[in-house]
């Protein structure tokens, strides 16, 4: 909390992280106190300025994918540490549900990194996050990040192997083809292969492919002087890095990626989506109408949330039902109070482990009856089997924490684009693909309407728009659905 009279910013561990594990609890409170004064002052000025201009109340996204008022975010800034990636996952799940898909793998590739997450009908959550070596206990969307983005720099290491990332050219100076950088990046590779059509931002930003070619001079000696071969190798290595990330959130956690839809977004994600879907044998790819700014849409549509956690250390047995029910009730009251919404919907969860273990899995509990806790035990065994490929149905279970999230519906924003309904605007060029020159159709996405289908067995279709570029590989076809999404499937 903040003392307005003295000007002191006060962080109490009993409010910031009321959980057992003193090291993590201390680290969380220290992080909150470290960023709190700066963030509190900034949010106060921003909220006041918006109010003066009649812009309405300010809301801040949190790491759990929900939003908070400016005052709540100022009191608990540690809850916003990973709000950016969380917004992308939240937006992707929202768009996918509207399109009829609720089991998705999100693939957000930007300029410096790629964020991936697996959503099995819900946002994937974890109870902690590591920031520069400090482990903070705060609810976060479970996102896995790798250093592979459009600006990732390619180089030959001392052993002669091609490396891509994690170093990045960033926004300044950026990839060589932007006109200022000198390093050869993933974006430069795409430009040399002709897949960007000579420009970005809907064609308004011209790319300097001659500068990309000069930047590739440090690589081409390893590819018999062939810049296109070097560029293709850079794309292949970057794809392999991102494929490993997707396997971490799917195969390594007991999920079959062939049962999920890949949702590709970010400025560079749709360029690589078909290759990744092929590598993981995923059946289809969904590209939202505005892939480059999907995180912003997720932030706008986010619900208001507040989570309260209490440590209980009780056996998951009928004898503990009263104590667990009391703890859940108290946490629910506190969550609604923090949200300042007595009518808010509550989601109840238990952090459960086998007695004697050090770490827990979070499972939902539907109510306060003993039978519900028994179902929570069954859900724990099932989740343990999925995550670790084994479980012990006869072992004693222990509830470490109760976890209650209060939620109010967010702002409903209509994001379906207006369709021109006229002739599809396109041009034809040849590009490099798989080491060969192939015909490619460059299509303006704004000219597409629901029902339009592009792509085919042999050629390549490249769909251009202001905030991203989608590559429809040979053997794939893209159909525009009623919401303006591109649904890519094998033709």
Coordinates of C-alpha atoms in Angstrom, one line a residue:
X1 CA 0.0 0.0 0.0
X2 CA 1.0 3.7 -0.3
X3 CA 1.0 6.2 2.5
X4 CA -0.2 9.4 0.9
X5 CA 0.9 11.6 3.9
X6 CA 4.4 10.4 4.4
X7 CA 5.1 9.5 0.7
X8 CA 6.4 6.1 1.8
X9 CA 5.6 3.0 -0.3
X10 CA 4.9 0.0 1.9
X11 CA 4.9 -3.6 0.8
X12 CA 3.8 -6.2 3.3
X13 CA 4.4 -9.9 2.6
X14 CA 1.1 -10.8 4.2
X15 CA -0.6 -8.9 1.4
X16 CA 1.9 -9.4 -1.5
X17 CA 2.6 -13.2 -1.0
X18 CA 0.7 -14.8 1.9
X19 CA 2.3 -18.2 1.2
X20 CA 4.8 -20.5 2.9
X21 CA 8.3 -20.7 1.4
X22 CA 10.0 -17.8 3.0
X23 CA 12.7 -17.2 0.4
X24 CA 10.3 -16.9 -2.4
X25 CA 7.9 -14.8 -0.2
X26 CA 10.7 -12.4 0.6
X27 CA 11.9 -12.1 -3.0
X28 CA 8.3 -11.4 -4.2
X29 CA 7.9 -8.7 -1.6
X30 CA 11.3 -7.1 -2.3
X31 CA 10.5 -7.0 -6.1
X32 CA 7.1 -5.4 -5.4
X33 CA 8.8 -2.8 -3.2
X34 CA 11.5 -2.2 -5.8
X35 CA 9.2 -1.4 -8.7
X36 CA 6.3 -0.1 -6.7
X37 CA 7.2 3.5 -6.1
X38 CA 8.2 4.2 -9.7
X39 CA 5.1 2.4 -11.1
X40 CA 2.8 4.0 -8.6
X41 CA 3.8 7.5 -9.5
X42 CA 3.7 6.7 -13.2
X43 CA 0.2 5.2 -13.0
X44 CA -1.1 8.1 -11.0
X45 CA 0.1 10.6 -13.6
X46 CA -1.2 8.5 -16.5
X47 CA -4.6 7.9 -14.9
X48 CA -5.0 11.6 -14.1
X49 CA -4.1 12.6 -17.6
X50 CA -6.5 10.2 -19.1
X51 CA -9.3 11.4 -16.8
X52 CA -8.6 15.0 -17.8
X53 CA -9.0 14.0 -21.4
X54 CA -12.2 12.1 -20.8
X55 CA -10.6 8.8 -21.9
X56 CA -12.2 6.7 -19.2
X57 CA -10.6 4.6 -16.4
X58 CA -7.2 3.1 -16.8
X59 CA -6.8 -0.7 -16.6
X60 CA -3.5 -2.5 -16.4
X61 CA -2.9 -6.1 -17.6
X62 CA -1.6 -8.6 -15.1
X63 CA 0.6 -11.6 -15.6
X64 CA -2.3 -14.0 -15.2
X65 CA -4.0 -12.6 -18.3
X66 CA -6.5 -10.6 -16.4
X67 CA -6.6 -6.8 -15.8
X68 CA -6.6 -4.6 -12.7
X69 CA -7.4 -1.0 -11.9
X70 CA -4.6 1.5 -11.8
X71 CA -4.8 1.6 -8.0
X72 CA -4.7 -2.2 -7.7
X73 CA -1.7 -2.4 -10.1
X74 CA 0.1 0.3 -8.1
X75 CA -0.3 -1.6 -4.9
X76 CA 0.7 -5.0 -6.4
X77 CA 3.0 -4.2 -9.4
X78 CA 4.7 -7.6 -9.0
X79 CA 1.6 -9.1 -10.5
X80 CA 2.3 -7.3 -13.9
X81 CA 5.8 -8.7 -14.5
X82 CA 4.9 -10.8 -17.5
X83 CA 1.8 -9.0 -18.7
X84 CA 3.0 -8.6 -22.3
X85 CA 3.3 -12.3 -23.2
X86 CA 0.2 -13.1 -21.2
X87 CA -1.8 -10.6 -23.3
X88 CA -0.8 -12.4 -26.4
X89 CA -1.9 -15.8 -25.1
X90 CA -5.1 -14.4 -23.8
X91 CA -5.9 -12.8 -27.1
X92 CA -5.1 -15.9 -29.1
X93 CA -7.3 -18.1 -26.9
X94 CA -10.2 -15.6 -27.2
X95 CA -9.9 -15.4 -31.0
X96 CA -9.5 -19.2 -31.3
X97 CA -12.7 -19.9 -29.2
X98 CA -14.7 -17.5 -31.4
X99 CA -13.4 -19.5 -34.4
X100 CA -14.4 -22.9 -32.9
X101 CA -11.1 -24.0 -31.5
X102 CA -10.4 -24.4 -27.8
X103 CA -7.3 -26.7 -27.8
X104 CA -4.5 -24.5 -29.2
X105 CA -0.8 -23.9 -29.1
X106 CA 0.0 -20.2 -29.3
X107 CA 3.0 -19.1 -31.4
X108 CA 4.0 -15.5 -31.0
X109 CA 7.1 -14.5 -32.9
X110 CA 8.3 -10.9 -32.7
X111 CA 11.5 -9.1 -33.3
X112 CA 13.7 -10.5 -30.6
X113 CA 12.0 -13.7 -29.2
X114 CA 9.3 -16.2 -29.6
X115 CA 6.7 -17.0 -26.9
X116 CA 4.8 -20.2 -27.0
X117 CA 2.0 -21.7 -24.7
X118 CA -0.3 -24.6 -24.8
X119 CA -4.0 -23.9 -24.0
X120 CA -6.1 -27.0 -23.3
X121 CA -9.5 -25.2 -23.1
X122 CA -8.1 -22.7 -20.7
X123 CA -5.2 -20.4 -20.1
X124 CA -2.2 -22.4 -18.8
X125 CA -1.2 -21.0 -15.4
X126 CA 1.7 -21.4 -13.0
X127 CA 2.2 -19.9 -9.6
X128 CA 5.7 -18.4 -9.9
X129 CA 8.1 -16.7 -12.3
X130 CA 11.8 -16.1 -12.3
X131 CA 13.0 -12.6 -13.0
X132 CA 16.8 -12.2 -13.2
X133 CA 17.3 -15.0 -10.8
X134 CA 14.6 -13.9 -8.3
X135 CA 11.7 -16.3 -8.0
X136 CA 8.4 -14.3 -7.5
X137 CA 5.3 -16.1 -6.3
X138 CA 2.6 -14.6 -8.4
X139 CA 0.1 -16.1 -10.8
X140 CA 1.4 -16.0 -14.4
X141 CA 0.3 -17.4 -17.7
X142 CA 2.7 -20.3 -18.4
X143 CA 4.7 -19.0 -21.4
X144 CA 7.9 -20.5 -22.7
X145 CA 10.3 -18.1 -24.4
X146 CA 13.3 -18.7 -26.8
X147 CA 15.6 -16.2 -28.4
X148 CA 14.3 -16.6 -31.9
X149 CA 12.7 -13.6 -33.6
X150 CA 12.9 -11.6 -36.8
X151 CA 15.9 -9.7 -35.5
X152 CA 17.8 -12.7 -34.3
X153 CA 21.4 -12.5 -35.6
X154 CA 22.9 -15.4 -37.6
X155 CA 26.6 -16.3 -37.3
X156 CA 29.1 -19.1 -37.8
X157 CA 30.5 -20.1 -34.4
X158 CA 34.2 -21.1 -33.9
X159 CA 33.3 -24.7 -34.5
X160 CA 31.9 -23.9 -38.0
X161 CA 28.2 -24.4 -36.9
X162 CA 25.5 -22.0 -37.9
X163 CA 23.9 -20.2 -35.0
X164 CA 20.8 -18.1 -35.0
X165 CA 20.1 -15.9 -31.9
X166 CA 19.7 -15.3 -29.0
X167 CA 21.5 -12.1 -29.8
X168 CA 19.2 -9.7 -31.7
X169 CA 19.6 -6.6 -33.8
X170 CA 16.7 -5.1 -31.9
X171 CA 14.8 -2.1 -33.2
X172 CA 17.9 0.0 -33.4
X173 CA 19.7 -0.6 -35.8
X174 CA 17.5 -3.5 -36.7
X175 CA 17.9 -6.0 -39.6
X176 CA 20.3 -5.0 -42.4
X177 CA 17.4 -4.8 -44.9
X178 CA 15.9 -2.0 -42.8
X179 CA 18.7 0.2 -44.0
X180 CA 20.8 0.8 -40.9
X181 CA 21.9 -2.6 -39.5
X182 CA 25.0 -4.6 -40.5
X183 CA 24.1 -8.0 -39.1
X184 CA 22.3 -10.8 -41.0
X185 CA 19.1 -11.7 -39.3
X186 CA 16.1 -14.0 -39.9
X187 CA 14.2 -11.1 -41.5
X188 CA 17.2 -10.6 -43.9
X189 CA 17.0 -14.3 -44.8
X190 CA 13.3 -14.0 -45.6
X191 CA 14.0 -10.9 -47.7
X192 CA 16.7 -12.6 -49.7
X193 CA 14.4 -15.5 -50.4
X194 CA 11.9 -13.0 -51.8
X195 CA 9.2 -13.9 -49.2
X196 CA 8.5 -10.3 -48.1
X197 CA 7.7 -9.0 -51.5
X198 CA 10.3 -6.2 -51.2
X199 CA 8.5 -4.4 -48.4
X200 CA 6.7 -4.4 -45.1
X201 CA 3.9 -2.4 -43.5
X202 CA 1.6 -3.2 -46.4
X203 CA 4.3 -2.3 -48.9
X204 CA 4.9 1.2 -47.6
X205 CA 8.4 0.2 -46.1
X206 CA 10.9 -0.7 -48.8
X207 CA 13.5 -3.3 -47.9
X208 CA 17.2 -3.0 -49.0
X209 CA 18.0 -6.6 -50.1
X210 CA 21.4 -5.5 -51.4
X211 CA 22.3 -4.5 -47.8
X212 CA 21.1 -7.9 -46.7
X213 CA 23.3 -9.6 -49.3
X214 CA 26.3 -7.7 -48.0
X215 CA 25.4 -8.6 -44.4
X216 CA 25.4 -12.3 -45.4
X217 CA 29.1 -12.1 -46.5
X218 CA 30.2 -13.6 -43.2
X219 CA 28.1 -16.7 -43.8
X220 CA 28.1 -17.5 -47.5
X221 CA 31.6 -19.1 -47.4
X222 CA 30.1 -22.0 -45.5
X223 CA 27.5 -22.4 -48.3
X224 CA 29.7 -22.3 -51.4
X225 CA 29.1 -18.6 -51.8
X226 CA 25.4 -19.1 -52.3
X227 CA 23.4 -16.4 -50.4
X228 CA 20.1 -18.1 -51.0
X229 CA 21.4 -21.3 -49.5
X230 CA 22.7 -19.4 -46.5
X231 CA 19.4 -17.7 -46.1
X232 CA 17.5 -21.0 -46.2
X233 CA 19.8 -22.5 -43.6
X234 CA 19.2 -19.5 -41.3
X235 CA 15.4 -20.1 -41.6
X236 CA 15.9 -23.8 -41.0
X237 CA 17.9 -23.2 -37.8
X238 CA 15.4 -20.7 -36.5
X239 CA 12.6 -23.1 -37.2
X240 CA 14.4 -25.8 -35.3
X241 CA 14.8 -23.5 -32.3
X242 CA 11.1 -22.7 -32.3
X243 CA 10.1 -26.3 -32.8
X244 CA 12.0 -27.3 -29.7
X245 CA 10.1 -24.6 -27.8
X246 CA 6.8 -25.9 -29.0
X247 CA 7.8 -29.4 -27.9
X248 CA 8.6 -28.2 -24.4
X249 CA 5.0 -27.0 -23.9
X250 CA 3.4 -30.0 -25.6
X251 CA 5.3 -33.3 -25.9
X252 CA 7.4 -32.8 -22.8
X253 CA 4.3 -32.2 -20.8
X254 CA 2.3 -35.2 -22.0
X255 CA 0.3 -33.5 -24.8
X256 CA 0.1 -34.7 -28.4
X257 CA 0.5 -31.6 -30.7
X258 CA -1.4 -33.3 -33.4
X259 CA -4.6 -32.7 -31.4
X260 CA -4.1 -29.0 -31.3
X261 CA -4.4 -26.0 -33.6
X262 CA -1.4 -23.7 -34.0
X263 CA -2.4 -20.0 -33.6
X264 CA 0.3 -17.9 -35.2
X265 CA 0.7 -14.2 -34.5
X266 CA 3.2 -11.5 -33.9
X267 CA 4.9 -9.7 -36.8
X268 CA 6.8 -12.8 -37.9
X269 CA 4.8 -15.8 -36.6
X270 CA 2.6 -16.4 -39.7
X271 CA 5.7 -16.6 -41.9
X272 CA 7.0 -19.7 -40.1
X273 CA 3.7 -21.3 -39.1
X274 CA 3.4 -23.9 -41.9
X275 CA 6.9 -25.1 -41.4
X276 CA 6.3 -25.6 -37.6
X277 CA 2.9 -27.3 -38.2
X278 CA 4.6 -29.7 -40.6
X279 CA 7.4 -30.4 -38.1
X280 CA 4.9 -31.3 -35.3
X281 CA 2.3 -32.8 -37.6
X282 CA -0.3 -30.3 -36.4
X283 CA -3.5 -30.4 -38.5
X284 CA -4.1 -26.7 -39.0
X285 CA -3.0 -23.1 -38.4
X286 CA -5.2 -20.2 -37.4
X287 CA -3.9 -16.7 -38.2
X288 CA -6.0 -13.9 -36.6
X289 CA -7.1 -10.8 -38.6
X290 CA -4.6 -8.6 -36.9
X291 CA -1.7 -10.9 -35.9
X292 CA 0.8 -8.2 -35.3
X293 CA -1.2 -6.5 -32.6
X294 CA -3.1 -9.5 -31.1
X295 CA -1.6 -8.8 -27.7
X296 CA -3.3 -5.4 -27.7
X297 CA -6.6 -7.0 -28.5
X298 CA -6.1 -9.5 -25.7
X299 CA -5.4 -6.7 -23.3
X300 CA -8.5 -4.8 -24.2
X301 CA -10.7 -7.8 -23.9
X302 CA -9.2 -9.1 -20.7
X303 CA -11.4 -9.6 -17.6
X304 CA -10.8 -7.8 -14.3
X305 CA -9.2 -10.4 -12.0
X306 CA -7.8 -10.6 -8.5
X307 CA -6.2 -13.7 -6.9
X308 CA -5.7 -14.5 -3.3
X309 CA -3.7 -17.4 -2.0
X310 CA -3.5 -18.9 1.5
X311 CA -1.2 -21.6 2.8
X312 CA -3.0 -24.3 4.7
X313 CA -0.9 -27.5 4.8
X314 CA -3.9 -29.9 5.3
X315 CA -4.3 -33.5 4.3
X316 CA -6.7 -33.9 1.3
X317 CA -9.1 -36.0 3.4
X318 CA -12.8 -35.7 4.5
X319 CA -11.6 -34.7 8.0
X320 CA -10.0 -31.5 6.5
X321 CA -13.1 -30.5 4.6
X322 CA -14.2 -27.9 7.1
X323 CA -10.8 -26.3 7.3
X324 CA -10.4 -26.2 3.5
X325 CA -13.9 -24.8 3.0
X326 CA -13.1 -22.0 5.6
X327 CA -9.8 -21.1 3.9
X328 CA -11.5 -21.0 0.5
X329 CA -14.3 -18.8 1.7
X330 CA -11.9 -16.3 3.4
X331 CA -9.7 -16.2 0.2
X332 CA -12.8 -15.6 -1.9
X333 CA -13.9 -12.7 0.3
X334 CA -10.4 -11.2 0.1
X335 CA -10.3 -11.6 -3.7
X336 CA -13.7 -9.9 -4.1
X337 CA -12.6 -7.1 -1.8
X338 CA -9.4 -6.5 -3.7
X339 CA -11.4 -6.3 -6.9
X340 CA -14.0 -4.2 -5.1
X341 CA -16.7 -6.3 -6.7
X342 CA -19.0 -8.4 -4.3
X343 CA -20.7 -9.9 -7.3
X344 CA -17.5 -11.2 -9.0
X345 CA -17.4 -14.8 -10.1
X346 CA -15.0 -17.0 -8.1
X347 CA -12.7 -19.8 -9.3
X348 CA -11.5 -22.1 -6.6
X349 CA -8.3 -24.1 -6.8
X350 CA -6.0 -26.2 -4.6
X351 CA -2.3 -26.6 -4.8
X352 CA -1.9 -30.4 -4.1
X353 CA 1.1 -32.7 -3.8
X354 CA 1.8 -36.2 -2.6
X355 CA 2.7 -36.1 1.1
X356 CA 6.5 -35.6 1.3
X357 CA 6.9 -34.0 -2.0
X358 CA 8.4 -30.5 -2.4
X359 CA 6.3 -29.0 -5.2
X360 CA 2.6 -29.0 -6.1
X361 CA 0.2 -29.1 -9.0
X362 CA -2.8 -26.8 -9.1
X363 CA -6.2 -28.5 -9.6
X364 CA -9.7 -26.9 -9.6
X365 CA -12.3 -27.6 -6.9
X366 CA -16.0 -27.1 -7.8
X367 CA -17.4 -26.3 -4.3
X368 CA -17.0 -26.9 -0.6
X369 CA -18.5 -30.4 -0.2
X370 CA -16.2 -33.3 0.7
X371 CA -17.1 -35.0 -2.5
X372 CA -15.7 -32.1 -4.5
X373 CA -12.4 -32.4 -2.7
X374 CA -12.4 -36.1 -3.5
X375 CA -12.8 -35.2 -7.2
X376 CA -9.9 -32.8 -6.7
X377 CA -7.8 -35.7 -5.6
X378 CA -8.8 -37.7 -8.7
X379 CA -8.0 -34.6 -10.8
X380 CA -4.5 -34.4 -9.2
X381 CA -3.8 -38.0 -10.0
X382 CA -4.9 -37.5 -13.6
X383 CA -2.8 -34.3 -14.0
X384 CA 0.3 -36.0 -12.4
X385 CA -0.1 -38.9 -14.9
X386 CA -0.3 -36.4 -17.8
X387 CA 2.7 -34.4 -16.6
X388 CA 5.0 -37.1 -15.3
X389 CA 3.6 -40.3 -16.9
X390 CA 2.9 -41.9 -13.5
X391 CA 0.8 -41.6 -10.4
X392 CA 0.0 -43.4 -7.2
X393 CA -3.7 -43.6 -6.4
X394 CA -3.1 -45.0 -2.9
X395 CA -0.6 -42.3 -1.7
X396 CA -1.7 -39.6 0.8
X397 CA -2.3 -36.2 -0.7
X398 CA -1.6 -32.8 0.9
X399 CA -3.1 -29.4 0.2
X400 CA -0.4 -26.7 0.5
X401 CA -2.4 -23.6 -0.6
X402 CA -5.9 -22.7 -1.5
X403 CA -6.2 -20.3 -4.4
X404 CA -9.3 -18.2 -5.3
X405 CA -9.6 -15.9 -8.3
X406 CA -12.4 -13.3 -8.5
X407 CA -13.3 -12.3 -12.1
X408 CA -15.5 -9.6 -13.7
X409 CA -16.2 -9.7 -17.5
X410 CA -14.1 -7.3 -19.5
X411 CA -14.9 -5.0 -22.3
X412 CA -16.5 -6.6 -25.4
X413 CA -14.6 -5.3 -28.4
X414 CA -15.8 -6.2 -31.9
X415 CA -12.6 -7.0 -34.0
X416 CA -14.1 -8.4 -37.2
X417 CA -12.6 -6.5 -40.1
X418 CA -14.7 -4.9 -42.9
X419 CA -14.5 -6.9 -46.0
X420 CA -14.2 -5.2 -49.4
X421 CA -16.1 -8.0 -51.2
X422 CA -14.5 -7.2 -54.5
X423 CA -11.7 -8.7 -56.7
X424 CA -8.8 -10.3 -54.8
X425 CA -5.8 -8.1 -55.4
X426 CA -2.6 -10.0 -56.2
X427 CA 0.5 -10.2 -58.2
X428 CA 2.8 -13.1 -59.2
X429 CA 6.5 -13.4 -58.6
X430 CA 9.0 -16.2 -58.1
X431 CA 10.6 -16.8 -54.7
X432 CA 13.1 -19.2 -53.2
X433 CA 11.5 -22.1 -51.3
X434 CA 13.2 -25.3 -50.3
X435 CA 16.2 -24.6 -52.5
X436 CA 14.1 -24.0 -55.6
X437 CA 12.5 -21.1 -57.4
X438 CA 8.7 -21.5 -57.2
X439 CA 5.9 -19.3 -58.4
X440 CA 4.2 -17.3 -55.7
X441 CA 1.0 -15.3 -55.5
X442 CA 1.4 -12.1 -53.4
X443 CA -2.1 -11.3 -52.1
X444 CA -3.4 -8.2 -50.3
X445 CA -5.2 -9.6 -47.2
X446 CA -7.6 -6.6 -47.1
X447 CA -9.0 -7.7 -50.5
X448 CA -10.0 -11.2 -49.1
X449 CA -13.5 -12.0 -48.0
X450 CA -15.1 -14.9 -46.1
X451 CA -15.0 -18.0 -48.2
X452 CA -12.0 -17.0 -50.3
X453 CA -9.5 -19.8 -50.6
X454 CA -5.8 -19.4 -51.6
X455 CA -2.9 -21.8 -51.9
X456 CA -2.5 -25.1 -53.5
X457 CA -0.4 -28.2 -54.1
X458 CA 2.6 -26.7 -55.8
X459 CA 2.9 -22.9 -55.7
X460 CA 3.3 -20.6 -52.7
X461 CA 0.8 -17.9 -51.5
X462 CA 2.0 -15.0 -49.5
X463 CA -0.6 -12.9 -47.9
X464 CA 0.5 -9.3 -47.1
X465 CA -1.0 -6.9 -44.6
X466 CA 0.1 -3.9 -42.5
X467 CA 1.2 -5.7 -39.4
X468 CA 2.4 -9.2 -40.6
X469 CA 3.0 -11.5 -43.5
X470 CA 1.5 -15.0 -43.8
X471 CA 3.2 -17.7 -45.9
X472 CA 1.0 -20.5 -47.3
X473 CA 3.5 -23.2 -48.1
X474 CA 3.1 -25.7 -51.0
X475 CA 0.6 -28.4 -50.0
X476 CA -1.3 -25.9 -47.8
X477 CA -4.4 -23.8 -48.5
X478 CA -5.8 -20.8 -46.5
X479 CA -9.5 -20.1 -46.2
X480 CA -11.0 -16.9 -44.8
X481 CA -13.6 -17.6 -42.2
X482 CA -16.5 -15.4 -41.1
X483 CA -14.4 -13.7 -38.4
X484 CA -11.7 -12.7 -40.9
X485 CA -9.2 -15.4 -39.7
X486 CA -7.1 -17.3 -42.1
X487 CA -7.5 -21.1 -41.5
X488 CA -4.5 -22.9 -43.0
X489 CA -5.0 -26.6 -43.7
X490 CA -3.2 -29.1 -45.9
X491 CA -4.8 -29.1 -49.3

